[in-house]
Short mmCIF file of C-alpha atoms and ligand atoms in Angstrom, two decimals:
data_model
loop_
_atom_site.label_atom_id
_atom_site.label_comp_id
_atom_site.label_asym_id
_atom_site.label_seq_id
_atom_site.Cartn_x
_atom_site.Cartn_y
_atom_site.Cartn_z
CA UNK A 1 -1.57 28.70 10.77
CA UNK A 2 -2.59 27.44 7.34
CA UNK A 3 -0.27 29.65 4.86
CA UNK A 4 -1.09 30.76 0.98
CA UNK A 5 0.74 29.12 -1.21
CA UNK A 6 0.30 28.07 -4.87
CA UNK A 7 0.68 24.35 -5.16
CA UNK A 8 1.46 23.38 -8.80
CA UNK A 9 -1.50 20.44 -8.13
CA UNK A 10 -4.99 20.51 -6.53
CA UNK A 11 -4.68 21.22 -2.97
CA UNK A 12 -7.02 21.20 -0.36
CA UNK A 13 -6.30 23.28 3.43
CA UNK A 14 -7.42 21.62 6.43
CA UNK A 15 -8.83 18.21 4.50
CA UNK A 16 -10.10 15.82 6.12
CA UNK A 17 -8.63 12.29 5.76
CA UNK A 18 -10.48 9.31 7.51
CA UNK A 19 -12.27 8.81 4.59
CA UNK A 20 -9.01 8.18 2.61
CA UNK A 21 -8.49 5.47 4.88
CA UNK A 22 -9.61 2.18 5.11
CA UNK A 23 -10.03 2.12 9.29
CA UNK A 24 -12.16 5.34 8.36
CA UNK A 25 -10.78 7.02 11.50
CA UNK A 26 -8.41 10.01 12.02
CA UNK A 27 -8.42 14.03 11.56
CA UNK A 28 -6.97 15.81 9.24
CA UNK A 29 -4.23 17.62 7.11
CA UNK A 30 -3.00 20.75 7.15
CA UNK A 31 -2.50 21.02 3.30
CA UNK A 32 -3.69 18.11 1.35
CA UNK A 33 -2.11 17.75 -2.24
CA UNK A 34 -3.58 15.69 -5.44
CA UNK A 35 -1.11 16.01 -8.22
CA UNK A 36 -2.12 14.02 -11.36
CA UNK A 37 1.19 12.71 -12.53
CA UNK A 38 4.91 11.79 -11.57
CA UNK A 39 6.40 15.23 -12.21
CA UNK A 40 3.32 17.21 -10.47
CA UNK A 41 4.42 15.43 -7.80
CA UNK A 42 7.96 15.30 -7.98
CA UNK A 43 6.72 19.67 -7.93
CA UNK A 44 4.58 19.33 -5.54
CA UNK A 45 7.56 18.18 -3.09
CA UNK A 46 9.79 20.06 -4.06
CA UNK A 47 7.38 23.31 -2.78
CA UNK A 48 6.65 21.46 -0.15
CA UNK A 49 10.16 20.77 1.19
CA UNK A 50 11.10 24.40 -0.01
CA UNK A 51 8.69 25.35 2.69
CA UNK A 52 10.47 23.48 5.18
CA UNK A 53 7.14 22.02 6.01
CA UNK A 54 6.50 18.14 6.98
CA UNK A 55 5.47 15.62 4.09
CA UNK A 56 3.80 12.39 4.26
CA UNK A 57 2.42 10.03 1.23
CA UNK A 58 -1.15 8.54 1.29
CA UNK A 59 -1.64 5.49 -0.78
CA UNK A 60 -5.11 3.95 -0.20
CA UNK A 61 -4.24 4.27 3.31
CA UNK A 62 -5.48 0.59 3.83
CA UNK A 63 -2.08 0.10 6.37
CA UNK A 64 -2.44 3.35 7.96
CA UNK A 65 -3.99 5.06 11.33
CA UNK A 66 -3.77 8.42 11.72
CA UNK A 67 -4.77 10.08 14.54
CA UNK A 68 -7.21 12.77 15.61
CA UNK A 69 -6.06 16.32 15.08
CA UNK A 70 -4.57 17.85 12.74
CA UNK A 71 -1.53 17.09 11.29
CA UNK A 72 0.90 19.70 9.96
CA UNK A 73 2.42 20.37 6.76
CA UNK A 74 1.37 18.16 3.87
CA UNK A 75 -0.12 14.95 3.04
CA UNK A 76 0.96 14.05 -0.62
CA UNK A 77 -1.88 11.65 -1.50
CA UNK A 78 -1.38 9.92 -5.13
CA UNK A 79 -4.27 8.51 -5.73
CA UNK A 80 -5.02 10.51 -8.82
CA UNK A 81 -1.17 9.45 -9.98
CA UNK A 82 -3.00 6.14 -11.11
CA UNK A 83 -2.36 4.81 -14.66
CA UNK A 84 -1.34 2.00 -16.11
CA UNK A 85 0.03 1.63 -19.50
CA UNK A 86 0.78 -1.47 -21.94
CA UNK A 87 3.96 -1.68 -23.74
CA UNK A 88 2.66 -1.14 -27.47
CA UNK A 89 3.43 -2.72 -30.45
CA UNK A 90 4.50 -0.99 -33.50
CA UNK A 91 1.68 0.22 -35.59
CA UNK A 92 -0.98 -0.07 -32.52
CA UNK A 93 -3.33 2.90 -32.03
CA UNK A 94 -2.96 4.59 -28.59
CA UNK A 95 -5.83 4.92 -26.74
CA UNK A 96 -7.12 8.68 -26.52
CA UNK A 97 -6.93 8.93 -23.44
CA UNK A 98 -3.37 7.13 -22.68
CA UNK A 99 -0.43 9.45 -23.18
CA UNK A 100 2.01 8.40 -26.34
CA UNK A 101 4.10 5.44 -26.07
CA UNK A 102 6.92 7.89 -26.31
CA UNK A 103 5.53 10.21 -22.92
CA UNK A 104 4.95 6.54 -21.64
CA UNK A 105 8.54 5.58 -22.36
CA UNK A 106 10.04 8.68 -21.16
CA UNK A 107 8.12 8.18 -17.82
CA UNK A 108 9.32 5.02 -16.92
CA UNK A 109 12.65 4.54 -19.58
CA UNK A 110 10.41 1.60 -21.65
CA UNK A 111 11.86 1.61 -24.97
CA UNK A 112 10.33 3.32 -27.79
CA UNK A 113 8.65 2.18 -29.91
CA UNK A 114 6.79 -1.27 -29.38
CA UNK A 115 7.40 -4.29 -27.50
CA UNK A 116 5.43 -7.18 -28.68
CA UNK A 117 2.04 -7.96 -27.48
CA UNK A 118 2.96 -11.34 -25.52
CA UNK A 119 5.26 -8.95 -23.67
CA UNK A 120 3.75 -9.41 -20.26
CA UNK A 121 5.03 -6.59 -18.47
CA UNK A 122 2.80 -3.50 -17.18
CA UNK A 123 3.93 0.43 -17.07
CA UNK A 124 2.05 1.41 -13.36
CA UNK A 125 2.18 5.00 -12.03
CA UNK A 126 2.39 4.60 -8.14
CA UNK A 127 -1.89 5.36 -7.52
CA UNK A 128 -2.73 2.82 -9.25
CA UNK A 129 -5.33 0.58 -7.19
CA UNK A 130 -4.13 -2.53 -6.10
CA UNK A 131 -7.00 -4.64 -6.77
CA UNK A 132 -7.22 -2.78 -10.35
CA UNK A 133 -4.05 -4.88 -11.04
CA UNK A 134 -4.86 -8.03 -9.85
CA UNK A 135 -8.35 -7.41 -12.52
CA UNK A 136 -6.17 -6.80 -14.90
CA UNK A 137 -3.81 -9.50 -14.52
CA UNK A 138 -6.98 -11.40 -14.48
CA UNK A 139 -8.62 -10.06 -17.69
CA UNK A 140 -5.35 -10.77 -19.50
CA UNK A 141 -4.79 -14.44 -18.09
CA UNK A 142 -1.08 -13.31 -17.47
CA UNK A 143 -0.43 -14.63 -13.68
CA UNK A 144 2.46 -13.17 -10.62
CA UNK A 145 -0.41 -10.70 -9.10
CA UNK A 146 -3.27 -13.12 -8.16
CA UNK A 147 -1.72 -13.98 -4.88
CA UNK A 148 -2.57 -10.34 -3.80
CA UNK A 149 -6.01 -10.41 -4.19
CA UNK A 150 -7.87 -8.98 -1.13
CA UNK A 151 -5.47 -6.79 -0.38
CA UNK A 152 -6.24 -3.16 -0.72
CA UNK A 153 -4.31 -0.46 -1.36
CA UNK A 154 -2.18 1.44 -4.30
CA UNK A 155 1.19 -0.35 -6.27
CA UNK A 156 3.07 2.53 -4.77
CA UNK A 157 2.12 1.91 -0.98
CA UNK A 158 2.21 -2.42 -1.78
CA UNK A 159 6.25 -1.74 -3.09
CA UNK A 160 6.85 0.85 0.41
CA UNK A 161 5.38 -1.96 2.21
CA UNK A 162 6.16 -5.09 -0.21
CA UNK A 163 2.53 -6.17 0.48
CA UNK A 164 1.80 -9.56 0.20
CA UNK A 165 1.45 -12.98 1.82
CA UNK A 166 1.62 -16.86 1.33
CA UNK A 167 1.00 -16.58 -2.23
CA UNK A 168 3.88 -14.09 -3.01
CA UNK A 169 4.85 -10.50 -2.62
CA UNK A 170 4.40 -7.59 -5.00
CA UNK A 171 8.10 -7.53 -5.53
CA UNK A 172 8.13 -11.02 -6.89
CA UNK A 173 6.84 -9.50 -9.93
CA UNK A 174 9.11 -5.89 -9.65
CA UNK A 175 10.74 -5.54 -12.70
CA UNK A 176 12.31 -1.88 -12.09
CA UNK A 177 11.14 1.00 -9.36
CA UNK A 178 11.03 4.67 -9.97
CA UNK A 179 11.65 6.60 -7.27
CA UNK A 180 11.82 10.15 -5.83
CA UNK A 181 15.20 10.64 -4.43
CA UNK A 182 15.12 12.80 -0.60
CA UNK A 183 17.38 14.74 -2.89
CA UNK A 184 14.21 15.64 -5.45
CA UNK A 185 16.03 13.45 -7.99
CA UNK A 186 14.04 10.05 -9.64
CA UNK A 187 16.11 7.48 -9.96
CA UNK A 188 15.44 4.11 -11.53
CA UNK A 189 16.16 0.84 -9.00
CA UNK A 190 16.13 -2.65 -10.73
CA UNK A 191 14.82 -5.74 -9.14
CA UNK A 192 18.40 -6.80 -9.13
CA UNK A 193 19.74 -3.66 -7.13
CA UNK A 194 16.26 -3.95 -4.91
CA UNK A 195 16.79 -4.82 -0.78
CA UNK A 196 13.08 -5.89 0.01
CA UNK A 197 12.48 -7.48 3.13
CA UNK A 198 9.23 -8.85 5.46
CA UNK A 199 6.77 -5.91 4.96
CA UNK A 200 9.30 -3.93 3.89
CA UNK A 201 10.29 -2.46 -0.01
CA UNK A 202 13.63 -1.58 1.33
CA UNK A 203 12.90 1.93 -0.13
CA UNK A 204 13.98 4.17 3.15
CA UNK A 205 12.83 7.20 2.16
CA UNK A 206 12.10 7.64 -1.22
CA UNK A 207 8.65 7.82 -2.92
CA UNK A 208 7.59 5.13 -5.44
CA UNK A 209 6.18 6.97 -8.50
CA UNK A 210 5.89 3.98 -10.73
CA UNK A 211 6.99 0.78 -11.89
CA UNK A 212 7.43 -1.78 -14.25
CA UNK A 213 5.63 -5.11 -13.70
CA UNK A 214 6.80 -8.62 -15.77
CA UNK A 215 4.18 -10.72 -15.05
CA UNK A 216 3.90 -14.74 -16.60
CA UNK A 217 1.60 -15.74 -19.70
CA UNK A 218 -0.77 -18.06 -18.59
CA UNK A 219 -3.96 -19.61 -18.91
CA UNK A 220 -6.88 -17.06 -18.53
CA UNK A 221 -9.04 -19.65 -16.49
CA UNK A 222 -6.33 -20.93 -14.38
CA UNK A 223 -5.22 -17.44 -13.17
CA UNK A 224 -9.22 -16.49 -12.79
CA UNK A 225 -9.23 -20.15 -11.15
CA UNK A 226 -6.46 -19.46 -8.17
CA UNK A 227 -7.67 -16.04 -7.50
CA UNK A 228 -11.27 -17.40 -6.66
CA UNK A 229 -9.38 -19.81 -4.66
CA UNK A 230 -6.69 -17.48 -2.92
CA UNK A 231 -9.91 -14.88 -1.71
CA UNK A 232 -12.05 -17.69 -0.35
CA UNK A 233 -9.66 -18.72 1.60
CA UNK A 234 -8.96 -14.85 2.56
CA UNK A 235 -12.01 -14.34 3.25
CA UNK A 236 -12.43 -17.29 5.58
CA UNK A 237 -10.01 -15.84 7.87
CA UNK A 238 -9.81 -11.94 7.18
CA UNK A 239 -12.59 -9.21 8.11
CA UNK A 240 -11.94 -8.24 4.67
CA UNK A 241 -15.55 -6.83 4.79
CA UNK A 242 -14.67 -4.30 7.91
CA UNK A 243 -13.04 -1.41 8.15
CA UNK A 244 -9.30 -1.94 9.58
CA UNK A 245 -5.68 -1.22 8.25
CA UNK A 246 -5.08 -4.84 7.73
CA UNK A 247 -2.40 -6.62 10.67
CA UNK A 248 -1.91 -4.66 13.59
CA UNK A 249 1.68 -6.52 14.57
CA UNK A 250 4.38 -7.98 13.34
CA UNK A 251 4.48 -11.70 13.88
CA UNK A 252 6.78 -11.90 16.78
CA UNK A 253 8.87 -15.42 15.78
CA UNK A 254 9.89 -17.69 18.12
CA UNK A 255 7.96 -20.86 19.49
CA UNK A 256 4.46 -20.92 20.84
CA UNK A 257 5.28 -20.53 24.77
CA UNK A 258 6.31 -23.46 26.73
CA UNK A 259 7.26 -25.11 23.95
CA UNK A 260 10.36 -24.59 22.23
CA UNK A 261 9.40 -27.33 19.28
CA UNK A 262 6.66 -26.10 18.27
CA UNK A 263 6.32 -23.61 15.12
CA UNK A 264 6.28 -19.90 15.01
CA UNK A 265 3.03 -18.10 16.62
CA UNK A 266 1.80 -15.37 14.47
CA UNK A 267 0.28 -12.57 16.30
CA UNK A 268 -3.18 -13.07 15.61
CA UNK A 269 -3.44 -16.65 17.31
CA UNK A 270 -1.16 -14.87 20.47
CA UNK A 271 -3.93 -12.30 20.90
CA UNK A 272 -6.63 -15.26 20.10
CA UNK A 273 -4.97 -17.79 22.40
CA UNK A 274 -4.82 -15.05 25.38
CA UNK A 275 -8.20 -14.82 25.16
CA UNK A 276 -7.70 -10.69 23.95
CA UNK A 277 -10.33 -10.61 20.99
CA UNK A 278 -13.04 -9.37 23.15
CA UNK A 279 -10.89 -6.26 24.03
CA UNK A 280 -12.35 -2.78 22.84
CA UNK A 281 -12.18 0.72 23.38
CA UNK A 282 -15.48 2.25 22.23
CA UNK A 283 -16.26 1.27 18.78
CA UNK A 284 -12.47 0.08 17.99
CA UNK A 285 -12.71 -3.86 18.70
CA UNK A 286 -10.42 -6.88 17.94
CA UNK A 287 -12.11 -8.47 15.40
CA UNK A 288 -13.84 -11.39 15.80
CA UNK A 289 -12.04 -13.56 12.59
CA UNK A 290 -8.49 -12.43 13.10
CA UNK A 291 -6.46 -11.41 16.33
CA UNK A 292 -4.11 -9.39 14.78
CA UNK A 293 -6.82 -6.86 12.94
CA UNK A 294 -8.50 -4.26 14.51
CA UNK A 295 -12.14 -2.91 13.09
CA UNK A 296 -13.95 0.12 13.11
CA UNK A 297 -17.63 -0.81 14.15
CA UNK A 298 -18.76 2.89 13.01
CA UNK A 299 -17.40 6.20 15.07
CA UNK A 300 -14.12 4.98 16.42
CA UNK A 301 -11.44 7.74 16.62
CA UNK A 302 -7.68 7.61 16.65
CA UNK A 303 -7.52 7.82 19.82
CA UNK A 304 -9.15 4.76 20.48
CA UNK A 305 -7.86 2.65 18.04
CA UNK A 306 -4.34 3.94 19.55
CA UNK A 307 -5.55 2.94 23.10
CA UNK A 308 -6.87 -0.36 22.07
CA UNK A 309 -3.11 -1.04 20.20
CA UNK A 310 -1.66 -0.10 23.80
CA UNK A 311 -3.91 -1.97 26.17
CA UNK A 312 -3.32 -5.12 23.43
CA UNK A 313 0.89 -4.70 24.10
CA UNK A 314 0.50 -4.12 27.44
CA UNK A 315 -1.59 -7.31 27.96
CA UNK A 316 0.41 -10.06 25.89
CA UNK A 317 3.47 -8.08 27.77
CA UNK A 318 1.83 -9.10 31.11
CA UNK A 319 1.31 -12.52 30.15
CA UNK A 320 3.85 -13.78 27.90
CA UNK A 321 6.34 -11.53 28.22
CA UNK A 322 6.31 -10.48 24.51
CA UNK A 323 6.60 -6.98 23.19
CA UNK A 324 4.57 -7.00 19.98
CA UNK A 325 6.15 -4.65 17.40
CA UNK A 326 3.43 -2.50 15.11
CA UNK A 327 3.72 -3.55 12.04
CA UNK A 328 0.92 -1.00 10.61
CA UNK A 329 1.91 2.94 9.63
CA UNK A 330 0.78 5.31 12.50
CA UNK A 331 0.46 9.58 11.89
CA UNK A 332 0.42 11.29 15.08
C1 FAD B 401 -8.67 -5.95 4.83
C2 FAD B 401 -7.18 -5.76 4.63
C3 FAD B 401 -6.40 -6.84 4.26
C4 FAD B 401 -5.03 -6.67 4.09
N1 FAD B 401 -4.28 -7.76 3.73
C5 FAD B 401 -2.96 -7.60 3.55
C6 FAD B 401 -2.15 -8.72 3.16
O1 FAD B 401 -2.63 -9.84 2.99
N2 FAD B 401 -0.82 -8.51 2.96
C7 FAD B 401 -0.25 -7.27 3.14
O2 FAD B 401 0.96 -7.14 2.95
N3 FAD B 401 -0.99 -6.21 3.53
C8 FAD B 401 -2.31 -6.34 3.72
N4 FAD B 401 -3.05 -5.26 4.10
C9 FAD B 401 -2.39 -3.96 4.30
C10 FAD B 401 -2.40 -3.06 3.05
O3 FAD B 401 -3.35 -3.52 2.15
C11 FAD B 401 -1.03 -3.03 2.36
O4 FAD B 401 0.01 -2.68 3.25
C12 FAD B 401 -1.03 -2.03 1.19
O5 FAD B 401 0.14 -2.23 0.46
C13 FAD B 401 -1.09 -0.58 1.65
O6 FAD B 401 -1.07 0.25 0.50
P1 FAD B 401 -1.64 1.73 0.56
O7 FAD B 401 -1.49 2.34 -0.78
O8 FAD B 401 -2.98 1.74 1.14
O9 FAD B 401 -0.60 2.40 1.56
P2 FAD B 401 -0.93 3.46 2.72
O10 FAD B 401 -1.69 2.76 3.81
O11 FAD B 401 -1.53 4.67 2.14
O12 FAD B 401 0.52 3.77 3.24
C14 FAD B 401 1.25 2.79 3.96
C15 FAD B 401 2.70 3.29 4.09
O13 FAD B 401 3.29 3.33 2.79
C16 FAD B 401 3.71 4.67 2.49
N5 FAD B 401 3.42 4.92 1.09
C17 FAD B 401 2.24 4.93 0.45
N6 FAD B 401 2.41 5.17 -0.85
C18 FAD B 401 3.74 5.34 -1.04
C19 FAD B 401 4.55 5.63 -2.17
N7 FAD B 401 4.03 5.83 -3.39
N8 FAD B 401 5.89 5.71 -1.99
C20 FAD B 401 6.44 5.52 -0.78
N9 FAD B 401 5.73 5.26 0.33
C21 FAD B 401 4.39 5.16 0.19
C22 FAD B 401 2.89 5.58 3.41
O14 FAD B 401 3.57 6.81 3.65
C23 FAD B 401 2.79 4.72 4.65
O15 FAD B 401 3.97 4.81 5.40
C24 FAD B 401 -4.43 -5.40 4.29
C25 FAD B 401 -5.23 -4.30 4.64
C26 FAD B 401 -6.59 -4.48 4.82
C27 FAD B 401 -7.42 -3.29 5.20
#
């Protein structure tokens, strides 16, 4: 039973959430919570975990499948947690609608006042979108973000994850993390003191509230340049169009089978080479383009996107003898 409680942030009971995700499928959330800034959320947790209820963060929920049902306790989602600030320099005039260099600074420990303008670092609360930042890194011709164009989702879920690919990783250009502590305490972790790994920020439990970005000066037309480049090639072999939640498995290593000199096989060319991409259940299908993505065709539900994930392990099990490992976020 849905109890009455007074969240110190919008809250919706009983919310919906497929359409927060990017596979579009899924039920919903007990209590759904939408605070608008670090310390709304760091309250909004703290309630929560005074409740003794369960907590989950939402990003963009582009690496994500939740399934049908509902799931208890609360969804965090900070999506409206979402700016992103430029160190000033002294003199500039703040934008009305950015908070003071000084509320800035406090935020994320950026000293006050000014840094200079060629200073090519960014101030991100944890919402922020993803592509927004790749734009921006863009619009300012400073370059370390291009690499992750096409990929969708917030800063705070790309550090959780360290979301990237050939090109890079988001922590490449990490400068410091904020975090919230499982104790309710932020705490500041420098790329220096950082443990990321392979699709992993090395965060364990904590949530990422913001971060500092030092990205590169650079040439406006060259960064523009390689991020043309880096999304045609995406696109070429990515349903970047479809719904999914991005790669489905973790490439399992080792040599393609039979022979040991060959190089790694990703996932994708297992399930291609196995002859799997015509597996569906329903509207859930292997997409066409990539073996290792799975796309909503309209209507699929978690439960069939969950099946499909099985029936896909259970197959390359049969005939290679290799457990694929998920590599996306499942809420059950
Ligand atoms: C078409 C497509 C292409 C993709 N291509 C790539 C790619 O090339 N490389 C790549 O790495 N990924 C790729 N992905 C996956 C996805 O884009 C990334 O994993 C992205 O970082 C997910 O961010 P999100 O905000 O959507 O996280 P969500 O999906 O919302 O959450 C993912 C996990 O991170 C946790 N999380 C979210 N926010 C926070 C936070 N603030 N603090 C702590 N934990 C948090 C969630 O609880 C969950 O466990 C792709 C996805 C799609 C749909």
């Amino acid at each position: 039973m849905t109890l009455s409680i007074e969240w110190p942030c919008v809250a919706l009971a009983d919310a919906p959430l497929a359409h927060r995700t990017t596979l579009k499928v899924g039920g919903r959330a007990e209590w759904l919570l939408e605070p608008d800034n670090p310390d709304q959320l760091r309250e909004a947790w703290l309630m929560a975990k005074e409740q003794g209820l369960d907590i989950r963060i939402l990003g963009m929920g582009a690496n994500l499948i939740i399934d049908d049902g509902t799931l208890p306790g609360v969804v965090i989602s900070t999506q409206r947690v979402r700016r992103t600030f430029r160190p000033l320099e002294p003199g500039q005039t703040i934008q009305p609608d950015e908070l003071s260099e000084e509320e800035a600074a406090k935020l994320l420990d950026i000293e006050a006042p000014a840094i200079a303008a060629d200073d090519p670092r960014l101030i991100v609360w944890a919402g922020a979108s993803l592509p927004g930042l790749v734009r921006a890194g863009n619009e300012l011709g400073w370059s370390g973000l291009e690499g992750l164009i096409g990929v969708p989702g917030t800063l705070g879920g790309a550090i959780a994850m360290n979301a990237g690919g050939r090109w890079g990783d988001i922590w490449d250009v990490v400068d410091m993390v904020r975090v919230l502590r499982a104790d309710g305490e932020f705490e500041d972790i420098a790329r220096a003191d950082g443990n990321p790994g392979y699709r992993n920020g090395g965060l364990g439990d904590s949530i990422v509230v913001g971060a500092v970005l030092r990205l590169e000066l650079d040439n406006k037309l060259q960064v523009a340049e390689r991020s043309k480049q880096y999304l045609l090639e995406k696109r070429a072999v990515q349903p970047v169009t479809e719904s999914s939640a991005g790669c489905v498995f973790k490439n399992p290593g080792g040599a393609k089978a039979g022979n040991p000199n060959s190089k790694k096989i990703s996932a994708g060319q297992l399930i291609d080479e196995l002859g799997l991409k015509s597996l569906k259940r329903g509207p859930a299908q292997v997409s066409e383009l990539h073996g290792n993505f799975i796309v909503n065709r309209g209507g699929a539900t978690g439960s069939d996107v969950f099946g499909l994930i099985d029936d896909l392990k259970r197959a390359v099990q049969d005939m290679r003898g290799i457990d694929l490992e998920v590599e996306v976020k499942r809420w059950r």
